Coordinates of C-alpha atoms in Angstrom, one line a residue:
Chain S
M20 CA 30.0 22.7 -21.5
D21 CA 30.0 25.4 -18.9
F22 CA 28.3 24.0 -15.9
S23 CA 26.8 27.6 -15.1
L24 CA 24.5 27.1 -18.1
F25 CA 22.1 24.9 -15.7
N26 CA 21.7 27.7 -13.4
T27 CA 19.7 30.0 -15.7
S28 CA 16.4 31.0 -14.2
S29 CA 14.6 29.1 -17.1
T30 CA 16.1 25.8 -16.4
R31 CA 15.4 26.5 -12.4
K32 CA 11.8 26.9 -13.6
K33 CA 11.9 23.8 -15.6
Q34 CA 13.2 21.9 -12.7
H35 CA 10.8 23.5 -10.4
S36 CA 7.8 22.3 -12.6
F37 CA 9.4 19.0 -13.1
C38 CA 9.5 18.4 -9.1
L39 CA 5.8 19.5 -8.9
F40 CA 4.9 17.1 -11.7
M41 CA 6.8 14.2 -10.0
C42 CA 5.2 15.1 -6.6
A43 CA 1.9 15.0 -8.2
C44 CA 2.4 11.6 -9.9
L45 CA 3.7 10.0 -6.6
F46 CA 0.6 11.5 -5.0
I47 CA -1.7 10.1 -7.6
L48 CA 0.3 6.9 -7.4
S49 CA 0.3 6.7 -3.6
S50 CA -3.4 7.9 -3.2
H51 CA -4.3 5.2 -5.8
S52 CA -2.7 2.4 -3.9
V53 CA -4.2 3.6 -0.7
Y54 CA -7.8 3.8 -2.0
A55 CA -7.3 0.4 -4.1
L56 CA -8.3 -1.7 -1.3
E57 CA -11.9 -0.8 -0.4
V58 CA -14.4 -2.5 1.8
I59 CA -17.9 -3.4 0.1
T60 CA -21.2 -4.3 1.3
H61 CA -24.7 -5.1 -0.1
P62 CA -26.2 -2.0 -1.3
D63 CA -28.6 -2.2 1.7
N64 CA -26.0 -1.8 4.3
I65 CA -23.9 1.2 3.0
E66 CA -25.0 3.5 5.7
Q67 CA -24.2 1.1 8.4
L68 CA -20.9 0.4 7.0
K69 CA -20.2 4.0 7.4
Q70 CA -21.0 3.8 11.1
L71 CA -18.9 0.8 11.7
E72 CA -15.9 2.6 10.0
Q73 CA -16.6 5.4 12.3
Q74 CA -16.5 3.4 15.3
Q75 CA -13.3 1.7 14.0
K76 CA -15.1 -1.6 14.2
L77 CA -13.8 -3.3 10.9
A78 CA -11.1 -5.4 12.5
S79 CA -13.7 -6.6 15.0
V80 CA -16.2 -7.4 12.2
F81 CA -13.7 -9.6 10.2
A82 CA -12.4 -11.3 13.4
M83 CA -16.0 -12.3 13.9
R84 CA -16.4 -10.4 17.2
T85 CA -18.7 -7.9 16.2
L86 CA -21.4 -10.2 14.9
Y87 CA -24.4 -7.7 14.2
W88 CA -25.3 -4.6 12.2
S89 CA -27.0 -1.8 14.2
N90 CA -30.2 -3.0 12.8
G91 CA -29.6 -6.4 14.7
E92 CA -29.2 -8.5 11.6
K93 CA -26.1 -10.9 11.5
I94 CA -23.3 -9.7 9.5
R95 CA -22.1 -12.1 6.6
V96 CA -18.5 -11.8 6.1
I97 CA -16.8 -12.9 3.0
V98 CA -13.1 -13.2 2.4
L99 CA -10.5 -14.2 0.0
P100 CA -8.2 -17.3 0.9
D101 CA -5.4 -16.8 3.6
D102 CA -2.7 -16.9 1.1
N103 CA -4.2 -14.5 -1.4
S104 CA -2.2 -11.4 -1.8
V105 CA -5.0 -9.1 -1.7
H106 CA -6.5 -10.8 1.4
Q107 CA -2.9 -10.5 3.0
R108 CA -2.7 -6.7 2.3
F109 CA -6.3 -6.0 3.4
V110 CA -5.7 -7.6 6.7
K111 CA -2.5 -5.7 7.2
E112 CA -3.3 -2.3 6.0
K113 CA -7.0 -2.0 6.5
L114 CA -7.4 -4.0 9.6
Q115 CA -3.9 -3.8 11.1
L116 CA -3.7 -7.4 12.0
F117 CA -2.0 -10.5 10.4
P118 CA -3.9 -13.3 8.6
H119 CA -2.6 -15.8 11.0
Q120 CA -4.5 -13.8 13.8
L121 CA -7.8 -14.1 12.1
R122 CA -7.0 -17.8 11.0
R123 CA -6.8 -18.7 14.8
T124 CA -9.9 -16.9 15.7
W125 CA -12.0 -18.5 13.0
N126 CA -10.5 -22.0 13.7
R127 CA -11.6 -21.6 17.2
L128 CA -15.3 -20.8 16.3
T129 CA -15.2 -23.3 13.5
Y130 CA -14.1 -26.2 15.4
T131 CA -15.8 -25.6 18.8
G132 CA -19.1 -25.1 17.0
T133 CA -19.4 -21.5 18.9
G134 CA -19.4 -19.6 15.7
Q135 CA -19.3 -19.7 12.0
A136 CA -16.1 -18.8 9.9
P137 CA -16.4 -16.2 7.1
I138 CA -17.3 -17.4 3.7
T139 CA -14.1 -18.0 1.6
V140 CA -14.3 -17.1 -2.3
D141 CA -11.5 -17.6 -5.0
S142 CA -11.6 -14.3 -6.7
I143 CA -12.4 -10.5 -6.4
A144 CA -14.9 -11.1 -9.1
E145 CA -16.8 -13.8 -7.1
M146 CA -16.3 -11.5 -4.1
Q147 CA -18.2 -8.6 -5.6
E148 CA -20.8 -10.8 -7.2
L149 CA -21.5 -12.6 -3.7
V150 CA -21.6 -9.4 -1.7
N151 CA -23.9 -7.6 -4.1
Q152 CA -26.2 -10.5 -3.9
T153 CA -26.4 -11.4 -0.2
K154 CA -28.2 -9.3 2.2
N155 CA -26.2 -8.0 5.1
A156 CA -22.8 -9.2 3.3
I157 CA -19.4 -7.5 3.9
G158 CA -16.4 -8.0 1.9
Y159 CA -13.4 -6.2 0.1
I160 CA -11.9 -5.4 -3.2
D161 CA -8.8 -4.4 -4.8
N162 CA -10.0 -1.5 -7.2
G163 CA -6.7 -1.9 -9.1
E164 CA -7.1 -5.6 -9.7
S165 CA -10.9 -5.3 -10.6
H166 CA -10.2 -2.8 -13.3
E167 CA -8.0 -5.0 -15.2
Chain L
M13 CA -28.8 -50.2 34.2
V14 CA -28.6 -46.8 32.5
S15 CA -25.8 -44.8 34.1
P16 CA -26.5 -41.3 35.1
M17 CA -24.2 -40.0 32.2
N18 CA -26.2 -42.1 29.4
K19 CA -29.4 -40.6 30.7
F20 CA -28.1 -37.2 30.8
T21 CA -26.7 -37.6 27.1
L22 CA -29.9 -39.1 26.2
T23 CA -32.1 -36.3 27.5
S24 CA -30.0 -33.6 26.0
I25 CA -30.0 -35.3 22.5
T26 CA -33.6 -35.6 22.7
F27 CA -34.1 -31.9 23.8
L28 CA -31.7 -31.0 20.7
C29 CA -33.8 -33.0 18.2
C30 CA -37.3 -31.7 19.6
L31 CA -36.0 -28.0 19.4
L32 CA -34.5 -28.6 16.0
F33 CA -37.7 -29.9 14.8
S34 CA -39.8 -27.2 16.3
I35 CA -37.6 -24.5 14.6
N36 CA -37.7 -26.4 11.3
N37 CA -41.6 -26.3 11.5
V38 CA -41.6 -22.5 12.3
I39 CA -39.2 -21.8 9.3
A40 CA -41.2 -23.9 6.8
A41 CA -44.4 -22.4 7.8
E42 CA -42.9 -18.9 7.0
N43 CA -41.4 -20.1 3.9
A44 CA -44.7 -21.8 2.9
S45 CA -47.0 -18.7 3.4
A46 CA -44.8 -16.7 0.9
P47 CA -45.7 -18.6 -2.2
A48 CA -49.1 -19.1 -1.3
N49 CA -49.5 -15.3 -2.1
S50 CA -47.9 -15.3 -5.4
S51 CA -49.6 -16.2 -8.7
E52 CA -47.2 -19.1 -9.1
S53 CA -48.5 -20.9 -5.9
D54 CA -49.1 -24.2 -7.7
D55 CA -45.4 -24.6 -8.6
F56 CA -43.2 -25.9 -6.1
K57 CA -40.1 -24.3 -6.4
W58 CA -37.2 -26.2 -4.4
A59 CA -34.7 -23.2 -5.0
D60 CA -36.9 -20.8 -2.6
Y61 CA -36.5 -23.2 0.1
K62 CA -32.9 -24.4 -0.5
K63 CA -31.3 -21.0 -0.6
P64 CA -32.0 -19.5 2.7
W65 CA -31.4 -22.8 4.3
M66 CA -27.9 -23.5 2.8
D67 CA -27.0 -19.9 3.3
D68 CA -26.9 -20.9 7.0
V69 CA -25.3 -24.0 7.1
Q70 CA -21.6 -24.6 7.3
I71 CA -19.7 -27.9 7.0
H72 CA -16.1 -28.1 8.0
G73 CA -13.6 -30.8 8.9
F74 CA -10.0 -31.9 9.4
L75 CA -7.7 -35.0 9.5
S76 CA -4.2 -35.6 10.5
Q77 CA -2.0 -38.5 10.4
G78 CA 1.3 -38.9 12.5
L79 CA 4.3 -40.8 12.1
F80 CA 6.4 -41.5 15.3
S81 CA 10.0 -43.1 16.1
T82 CA 11.2 -43.1 19.5
S83 CA 13.8 -44.6 21.8
G84 CA 13.1 -45.8 25.4
N85 CA 9.3 -45.3 25.5
N86 CA 6.4 -46.0 23.3
V87 CA 4.1 -43.0 21.8
Y88 CA 0.9 -43.9 19.7
G89 CA 1.6 -47.6 19.4
K90 CA 4.9 -49.5 19.0
S91 CA 7.3 -46.5 18.2
K92 CA 10.2 -47.7 20.4
D93 CA 13.2 -48.3 18.0
S94 CA 10.6 -48.7 15.3
V95 CA 8.1 -46.6 13.5
S96 CA 4.3 -46.1 14.6
A97 CA 1.6 -44.6 12.5
G98 CA -0.7 -44.9 15.6
S99 CA -2.1 -41.4 15.5
T100 CA -5.0 -40.5 13.1
E101 CA -7.6 -37.8 13.7
V102 CA -10.5 -37.2 11.4
G103 CA -13.3 -34.6 12.4
L104 CA -16.5 -33.4 10.5
N105 CA -18.9 -30.8 11.9
I106 CA -22.0 -29.1 10.7
S107 CA -23.4 -25.8 12.2
Y108 CA -26.8 -24.2 11.3
Q109 CA -27.4 -20.6 12.1
A110 CA -31.3 -21.0 12.2
L111 CA -32.0 -17.7 13.7
N112 CA -30.0 -14.5 14.4
N113 CA -29.9 -15.7 18.0
L114 CA -30.4 -19.5 17.6
S115 CA -27.8 -21.9 16.2
F116 CA -27.0 -25.7 16.3
A117 CA -23.5 -27.4 16.0
V118 CA -22.6 -31.0 15.8
Q119 CA -19.0 -32.4 15.5
G120 CA -18.1 -36.3 15.0
L121 CA -14.5 -37.4 15.8
Y122 CA -12.7 -40.6 14.7
R123 CA -9.6 -41.0 16.7
R124 CA -7.0 -43.7 16.9
A125 CA -4.3 -43.0 19.7
G126 CA -2.0 -46.0 20.0
E127 CA -3.3 -49.0 22.4
S128 CA -5.6 -47.0 24.4
T129 CA -8.0 -46.8 21.2
G130 CA -6.8 -50.1 19.7
S131 CA -5.8 -50.2 16.1
E132 CA -9.5 -49.9 14.9
G133 CA -9.9 -46.5 16.6
E134 CA -12.9 -44.9 18.3
V135 CA -15.7 -42.7 17.0
T136 CA -17.2 -40.2 19.5
L137 CA -19.5 -37.1 19.3
D138 CA -17.1 -34.4 19.9
F139 CA -19.8 -31.8 20.7
A140 CA -23.4 -31.3 19.9
F141 CA -25.3 -28.5 21.2
V142 CA -27.9 -25.8 21.0
D143 CA -26.8 -22.2 21.4
Y144 CA -29.2 -19.4 22.2
T145 CA -28.2 -15.8 22.7
F146 CA -30.5 -13.9 25.1
F147 CA -28.9 -10.5 24.5
R148 CA -26.9 -9.4 21.4
H149 CA -25.5 -6.1 20.7
Q150 CA -22.6 -4.7 18.7
A151 CA -20.5 -4.4 21.9
G152 CA -21.1 -8.3 22.8
R153 CA -23.5 -10.8 23.8
F154 CA -24.6 -13.2 26.4
G155 CA -26.1 -16.6 25.9
V156 CA -26.4 -20.3 26.9
R157 CA -25.3 -23.5 25.2
A158 CA -26.9 -27.0 26.0
G159 CA -25.8 -30.4 25.0
R160 CA -22.0 -31.7 24.8
I161 CA -19.8 -28.5 25.0
K162 CA -15.9 -28.5 24.4
N163 CA -14.1 -27.1 27.7
P164 CA -12.5 -23.7 27.3
W165 CA -9.3 -25.1 29.2
G166 CA -6.1 -22.9 28.5
L167 CA -5.3 -21.9 25.1
Y168 CA -5.4 -25.1 23.2
N169 CA -7.9 -27.7 24.8
E170 CA -11.0 -26.7 23.0
T171 CA -9.3 -27.4 19.5
R172 CA -7.0 -30.2 20.7
D173 CA -7.7 -32.6 18.1
V174 CA -7.5 -30.1 15.2
A175 CA -3.7 -30.3 14.2
A176 CA -3.6 -26.9 12.5
T177 CA -4.8 -25.0 15.7
H178 CA -1.5 -25.7 17.6
P179 CA 2.2 -25.1 16.8
T180 CA 3.5 -28.7 17.7
I181 CA 2.2 -32.4 17.0
F182 CA 2.5 -33.0 20.7
L183 CA 0.3 -30.5 22.7
P184 CA 2.2 -29.1 25.9
L185 CA 2.4 -31.7 28.8
A186 CA -0.3 -29.6 30.5
Y187 CA -2.8 -31.1 28.0
Y188 CA -1.3 -34.6 28.0
E189 CA -3.1 -37.3 26.5
R190 CA -3.5 -39.4 29.4
S191 CA -5.9 -37.0 31.2
R192 CA -7.7 -35.8 27.9
A193 CA -11.0 -37.2 29.1
L194 CA -10.9 -35.1 32.3
Y195 CA -10.7 -31.8 30.2
V196 CA -12.1 -32.6 26.6
S197 CA -15.8 -31.8 26.8
M198 CA -18.8 -31.5 29.1
D199 CA -22.3 -32.8 28.9
G200 CA -24.5 -30.1 30.3
G201 CA -24.7 -26.6 30.0
Q202 CA -22.4 -23.4 29.0
L203 CA -23.2 -19.7 30.1
Y204 CA -21.1 -17.3 27.8
S205 CA -20.6 -13.7 27.3
D206 CA -18.4 -11.6 25.2
Y207 CA -17.7 -8.0 25.7
N208 CA -16.0 -5.9 23.2
T209 CA -14.3 -2.7 24.6
D210 CA -11.7 -0.1 23.3
V211 CA -9.2 -1.7 25.5
G212 CA -9.8 -5.3 24.4
N213 CA -12.1 -8.1 24.0
F214 CA -13.3 -10.2 27.1
T215 CA -14.9 -13.6 26.9
F216 CA -16.3 -15.5 29.7
K217 CA -17.6 -19.1 29.4
L218 CA -18.9 -21.2 32.4
N219 CA -19.4 -24.9 31.6
L220 CA -21.5 -27.1 34.1
G221 CA -22.2 -30.8 33.8
L222 CA -20.5 -34.1 33.6
T223 CA -17.0 -34.8 32.2
T224 CA -16.3 -37.5 30.1
S225 CA -13.8 -40.3 31.2
D226 CA -11.8 -43.1 29.6
K227 CA -9.6 -46.1 30.6
E228 CA -6.5 -44.1 29.9
L229 CA -7.4 -41.7 32.7
L230 CA -8.3 -44.5 35.1
A231 CA -5.0 -46.1 34.4
A232 CA -3.1 -43.0 34.7
I233 CA -4.8 -42.5 38.4
T234 CA -4.5 -46.0 39.5
A235 CA -1.0 -46.7 37.8
N236 CA -2.6 -50.0 37.2
P237 CA -3.7 -50.6 33.4
A238 CA -5.4 -53.9 34.2
V239 CA -8.3 -52.2 36.2
Q240 CA -11.8 -53.6 35.3
G241 CA -14.3 -51.0 36.0
S242 CA -14.6 -47.4 34.7
L243 CA -14.7 -44.0 36.1
T244 CA -18.0 -42.2 36.4
S245 CA -18.6 -38.5 36.5
D246 CA -20.5 -36.3 39.1
L247 CA -21.5 -32.6 38.6
S248 CA -18.6 -30.6 37.6
L249 CA -17.6 -26.9 36.8
L250 CA -15.1 -25.5 34.6
A251 CA -14.8 -21.6 33.8
N252 CA -12.8 -19.5 31.6
L253 CA -12.0 -15.8 31.2
N254 CA -10.3 -14.7 28.1
Y255 CA -8.9 -11.2 27.4
E256 CA -7.6 -10.3 24.2
I257 CA -6.1 -7.0 22.9
D258 CA -5.7 -6.2 19.4
N259 CA -7.7 -9.0 18.2
G260 CA -5.6 -11.5 19.5
K261 CA -2.0 -9.9 19.5
Y262 CA -1.9 -10.2 23.1
I263 CA -4.0 -13.0 24.9
F264 CA -4.4 -13.5 28.6
A265 CA -6.7 -16.2 30.2
F266 CA -7.5 -17.6 33.4
S267 CA -9.2 -21.3 33.6
Y268 CA -10.6 -22.9 36.6
A269 CA -12.1 -26.5 37.0
N270 CA -13.7 -28.1 39.6
L271 CA -14.1 -31.9 38.7
S272 CA -15.6 -34.8 40.7
L273 CA -15.3 -38.5 39.6
G274 CA -16.4 -41.7 41.1
Y275 CA -16.2 -45.4 40.1
G276 CA -18.4 -48.1 38.5
G277 CA -17.8 -51.7 38.7
E278 CA -18.5 -55.0 40.3
A279 CA -19.0 -55.1 44.2
T280 CA -15.9 -57.1 44.8
D281 CA -13.7 -54.6 42.8
P282 CA -11.0 -53.4 44.9
Y283 CA -11.6 -49.9 43.4
I284 CA -15.4 -49.8 44.3
D285 CA -15.3 -47.1 47.0
F286 CA -12.9 -44.9 44.8
T287 CA -13.8 -41.2 44.7
S288 CA -11.7 -38.2 43.2
K289 CA -12.2 -34.2 43.5
I290 CA -9.9 -32.2 41.3
D291 CA -9.4 -28.5 41.7
S292 CA -7.4 -27.0 39.0
F293 CA -6.4 -23.7 37.5
M294 CA -4.3 -22.5 34.7
L295 CA -2.9 -19.1 33.7
S296 CA -2.2 -18.3 30.1
A297 CA -0.2 -15.7 28.2
Q298 CA 0.2 -15.2 24.6
Y299 CA 1.8 -12.6 22.2
N300 CA 1.2 -13.1 18.4
G301 CA 3.4 -10.6 16.4
E302 CA 3.8 -10.8 12.6
R303 CA 6.8 -13.3 12.8
L304 CA 7.2 -13.9 16.5
S305 CA 5.0 -15.8 18.9
L306 CA 5.5 -16.0 22.7
T307 CA 3.4 -18.3 24.8
A308 CA 3.5 -19.4 28.5
E309 CA 1.0 -21.5 30.6
Y310 CA 1.0 -22.4 34.1
A311 CA -1.3 -24.9 35.7
L312 CA -1.6 -26.1 39.3
Q313 CA -3.9 -29.2 40.2
W314 CA -5.1 -30.2 43.5
N315 CA -6.1 -34.0 43.4
Q316 CA -8.0 -35.6 45.9
F317 CA -8.1 -39.5 45.5
N318 CA -9.9 -41.4 48.3
Q319 CA -10.2 -45.0 49.0
L320 CA -7.3 -46.1 46.6
P321 CA -6.1 -49.7 47.1
T322 CA -2.7 -50.2 47.9
P323 CA -0.8 -53.4 47.0
Y324 CA -1.4 -54.6 50.6
P325 CA -4.7 -56.5 50.7
G326 CA -7.6 -54.8 52.4
V327 CA -5.6 -51.6 53.0
K328 CA -7.1 -48.3 51.1
I329 CA -5.3 -44.8 51.3
D330 CA -6.6 -41.2 50.7
I331 CA -3.9 -39.4 48.9
S332 CA -3.9 -35.6 47.7
P333 CA -0.9 -34.9 45.5
V334 CA -0.8 -31.5 43.8
S335 CA 0.5 -31.7 40.4
E336 CA 2.0 -28.8 38.5
H337 CA 2.6 -28.1 34.8
W338 CA 4.0 -25.2 32.8
Y339 CA 5.9 -24.3 29.6
V340 CA 7.6 -21.4 27.8
Q341 CA 7.2 -21.5 23.9
A342 CA 8.6 -19.4 21.1
G343 CA 7.6 -19.6 17.6
Y344 CA 9.1 -17.7 14.6
R345 CA 7.7 -17.5 11.2
I346 CA 10.7 -17.5 8.8
L347 CA 8.2 -17.2 6.0
D348 CA 4.4 -16.6 6.0
N349 CA 4.0 -20.4 5.6
L350 CA 7.0 -21.8 7.3
Q351 CA 7.2 -21.6 11.2
A352 CA 9.7 -22.9 13.8
T353 CA 8.8 -23.6 17.3
L354 CA 11.0 -24.1 20.5
R355 CA 9.4 -25.2 23.9
Y356 CA 10.6 -26.0 27.1
D357 CA 8.0 -28.1 29.2
S358 CA 7.7 -29.3 32.6
S359 CA 4.9 -31.6 34.3
V360 CA 5.3 -33.1 37.9
Q361 CA 2.9 -35.3 39.4
D362 CA 3.4 -34.2 43.0
I363 CA 5.0 -30.9 43.9
S364 CA 6.0 -32.1 47.3
D365 CA 7.8 -35.0 45.7
R366 CA 9.2 -33.5 42.6
K367 CA 11.9 -36.0 41.8
G368 CA 9.6 -39.0 42.7
V369 CA 11.9 -40.1 45.6
A370 CA 9.3 -40.3 48.4
F371 CA 7.0 -42.3 45.8
N372 CA 9.8 -44.7 44.9
Q373 CA 10.6 -45.2 48.8
S374 CA 6.8 -46.1 49.2
Q375 CA 6.7 -48.3 46.1
P376 CA 10.2 -49.7 45.5
F377 CA 9.2 -51.6 42.3
L378 CA 8.1 -48.7 40.4
P379 CA 10.6 -45.8 39.4
A380 CA 11.0 -42.5 40.5
H381 CA 10.8 -41.0 37.1
I382 CA 7.3 -42.0 36.3
M383 CA 6.3 -38.9 38.6
F384 CA 7.6 -36.2 36.2
T385 CA 8.6 -35.2 32.9
Q386 CA 10.7 -32.4 31.3
D387 CA 10.8 -32.0 27.5
I388 CA 12.6 -29.9 25.2
V389 CA 10.9 -29.7 21.8
F390 CA 11.9 -28.3 18.4
G391 CA 9.5 -28.2 15.6
M392 CA 9.1 -26.9 12.0
R393 CA 5.7 -26.2 10.4
W394 CA 5.0 -25.8 6.9
D395 CA 1.5 -24.7 5.7
I396 CA 1.8 -25.7 2.3
T397 CA -1.6 -24.4 1.2
P398 CA -4.3 -23.1 3.6
A399 CA -5.8 -26.5 3.8
W400 CA -2.7 -28.7 3.9
M401 CA 0.1 -28.7 6.6
L402 CA 3.2 -30.7 7.2
R403 CA 5.3 -30.6 10.4
A404 CA 8.1 -32.5 11.9
E405 CA 9.6 -32.2 15.6
Y406 CA 12.2 -33.7 17.9
H407 CA 11.5 -34.0 21.6
R408 CA 14.4 -34.8 24.1
V409 CA 12.3 -36.2 27.0
H410 CA 13.7 -36.5 30.8
G411 CA 11.0 -38.6 32.7
S412 CA 7.8 -40.6 31.8
S413 CA 4.8 -39.3 33.9
T414 CA 2.9 -38.5 30.7
V415 CA 3.3 -41.5 28.4
S416 CA 0.5 -44.0 27.9
A417 CA 0.1 -46.9 30.3
F418 CA -1.4 -48.9 27.4
D419 CA 1.6 -48.4 25.0
N420 CA 4.0 -48.9 27.9
P421 CA 2.1 -51.4 30.2
D422 CA 5.2 -52.5 32.2
L423 CA 5.8 -49.4 34.3
T424 CA 9.0 -50.9 35.8
Q425 CA 10.6 -50.9 32.4
Q426 CA 9.8 -47.4 31.4
A427 CA 12.9 -45.3 30.4
K428 CA 14.0 -42.1 32.1
D429 CA 15.8 -40.1 29.2
W430 CA 14.5 -40.8 25.7
N431 CA 13.7 -39.2 22.3
I432 CA 10.9 -38.5 20.1
Y433 CA 10.8 -38.0 16.3
A434 CA 7.6 -37.2 14.9
L435 CA 6.1 -36.3 11.4
Q436 CA 2.6 -35.2 10.9
L437 CA 0.4 -34.4 7.7
A438 CA -2.7 -32.6 8.1
Y439 CA -5.6 -31.2 6.2
Q440 CA -8.7 -28.9 7.2
F441 CA -11.5 -27.3 5.4

């Protein structure tokens, strides 16, 4: 077969649209993975969460340093176990921290009595339920997993 | 006769109980008024009371058991050319966030540490305090704690008994077990302040009160495990300024202590006039990366020991040695749950006599090497699950200034160069 056959304008068009399609797929896939991890709060705290995100205080909240919502109520932090892959991704991607850094801070609070550690739940379903039920609660979910 | 320390402890515990009781009453009154307005006021519903209370209570604990085999000197019991299981620690704590700005916390500790605690071990109140935040804001807070409070000395002291919170089984020499009582906690108050800024988090803590003391510390100061009396504490101070960048990626800390000790015993006791003042600071720096951790701490301690008896009857001396401790430590996470640690550690009792030569000349029956210790440590830590941890380490030790006088009562027989092999299993929740 003559190689030049592939250089017809219709083939180029096909290649072009295929490329576009692939790019779109990549975009959808990548945007899906970026937005799959999501911070959630009790329905009453959604506005306050927006403020915290604008002020880039999420890491500080999960490190138990920012302890209060803007209305003065104590934030109730809920997390998954240290070795849970969603927890590990959340801490790295959303908080730009490492799980062992958070653990160090939480241990210090717990075993000196100077603060309380986050509440640990075992699954995303449990996380969603507890955050929904608990006033002033904050947690996170992986949308990809929760839709399974 | 009740010693001032006991009186103080008693007063603070009474104060704590009264406060807890009155808070409970306030909360109970608030809760009780709610069902009275409802149509079901006749039926008592335990769930209505239980829920808000339980939400604010946390219970945590830890335990660890060590196994040791050594050459030359004993650690945690009879480990020399043998195996000792003489280190056990079990802690249990409960904390209660009563109001947004008021909380309570108590921790009990069971500890077995070789001959100094005996094989049956000791139970102590590790901390017990009420915490009141005067001012709170998203950028920080300012408050006070009253009761028995852990001392924020360096990077590791506050949680020194919780195995999972430090990388090796043996803490660096600066935290050595002989003087744990000096730094472990304080009965009194703590002022604290947190300040979160765009360039990092500042935490300041100031402890004021009485230190605890034990016979191990006394034996370490007097180099005499047979002393009959006990150390007493006068008003002491300990402060810590901590600065963390990126939520603990970089940590810098400065700790300062000014401690006062006295002596309680029979009027005929040769140590009866003994007093001590200790001025000390520690500089700390730590980097915590994803895989690599680097830590260094440096401490200098000015000791003033007054009216210390000598081997010559009736002759008492005042001495003021300056002791120095420092180490550099590197940790590497080979896997998320497997960490290797390497440390070089140094401790000298008197910086004007680093090799103990002058000490040996003045007391020829005691070896020079009880005045210093250098230690090279290699350890591996495996976090089996978030709760269970197993670790092993090897120490090559030069000198014996940090060994327990109870595990090694004959100071003249302490070895200069020796090894430690250690294994530890720990659990936390």
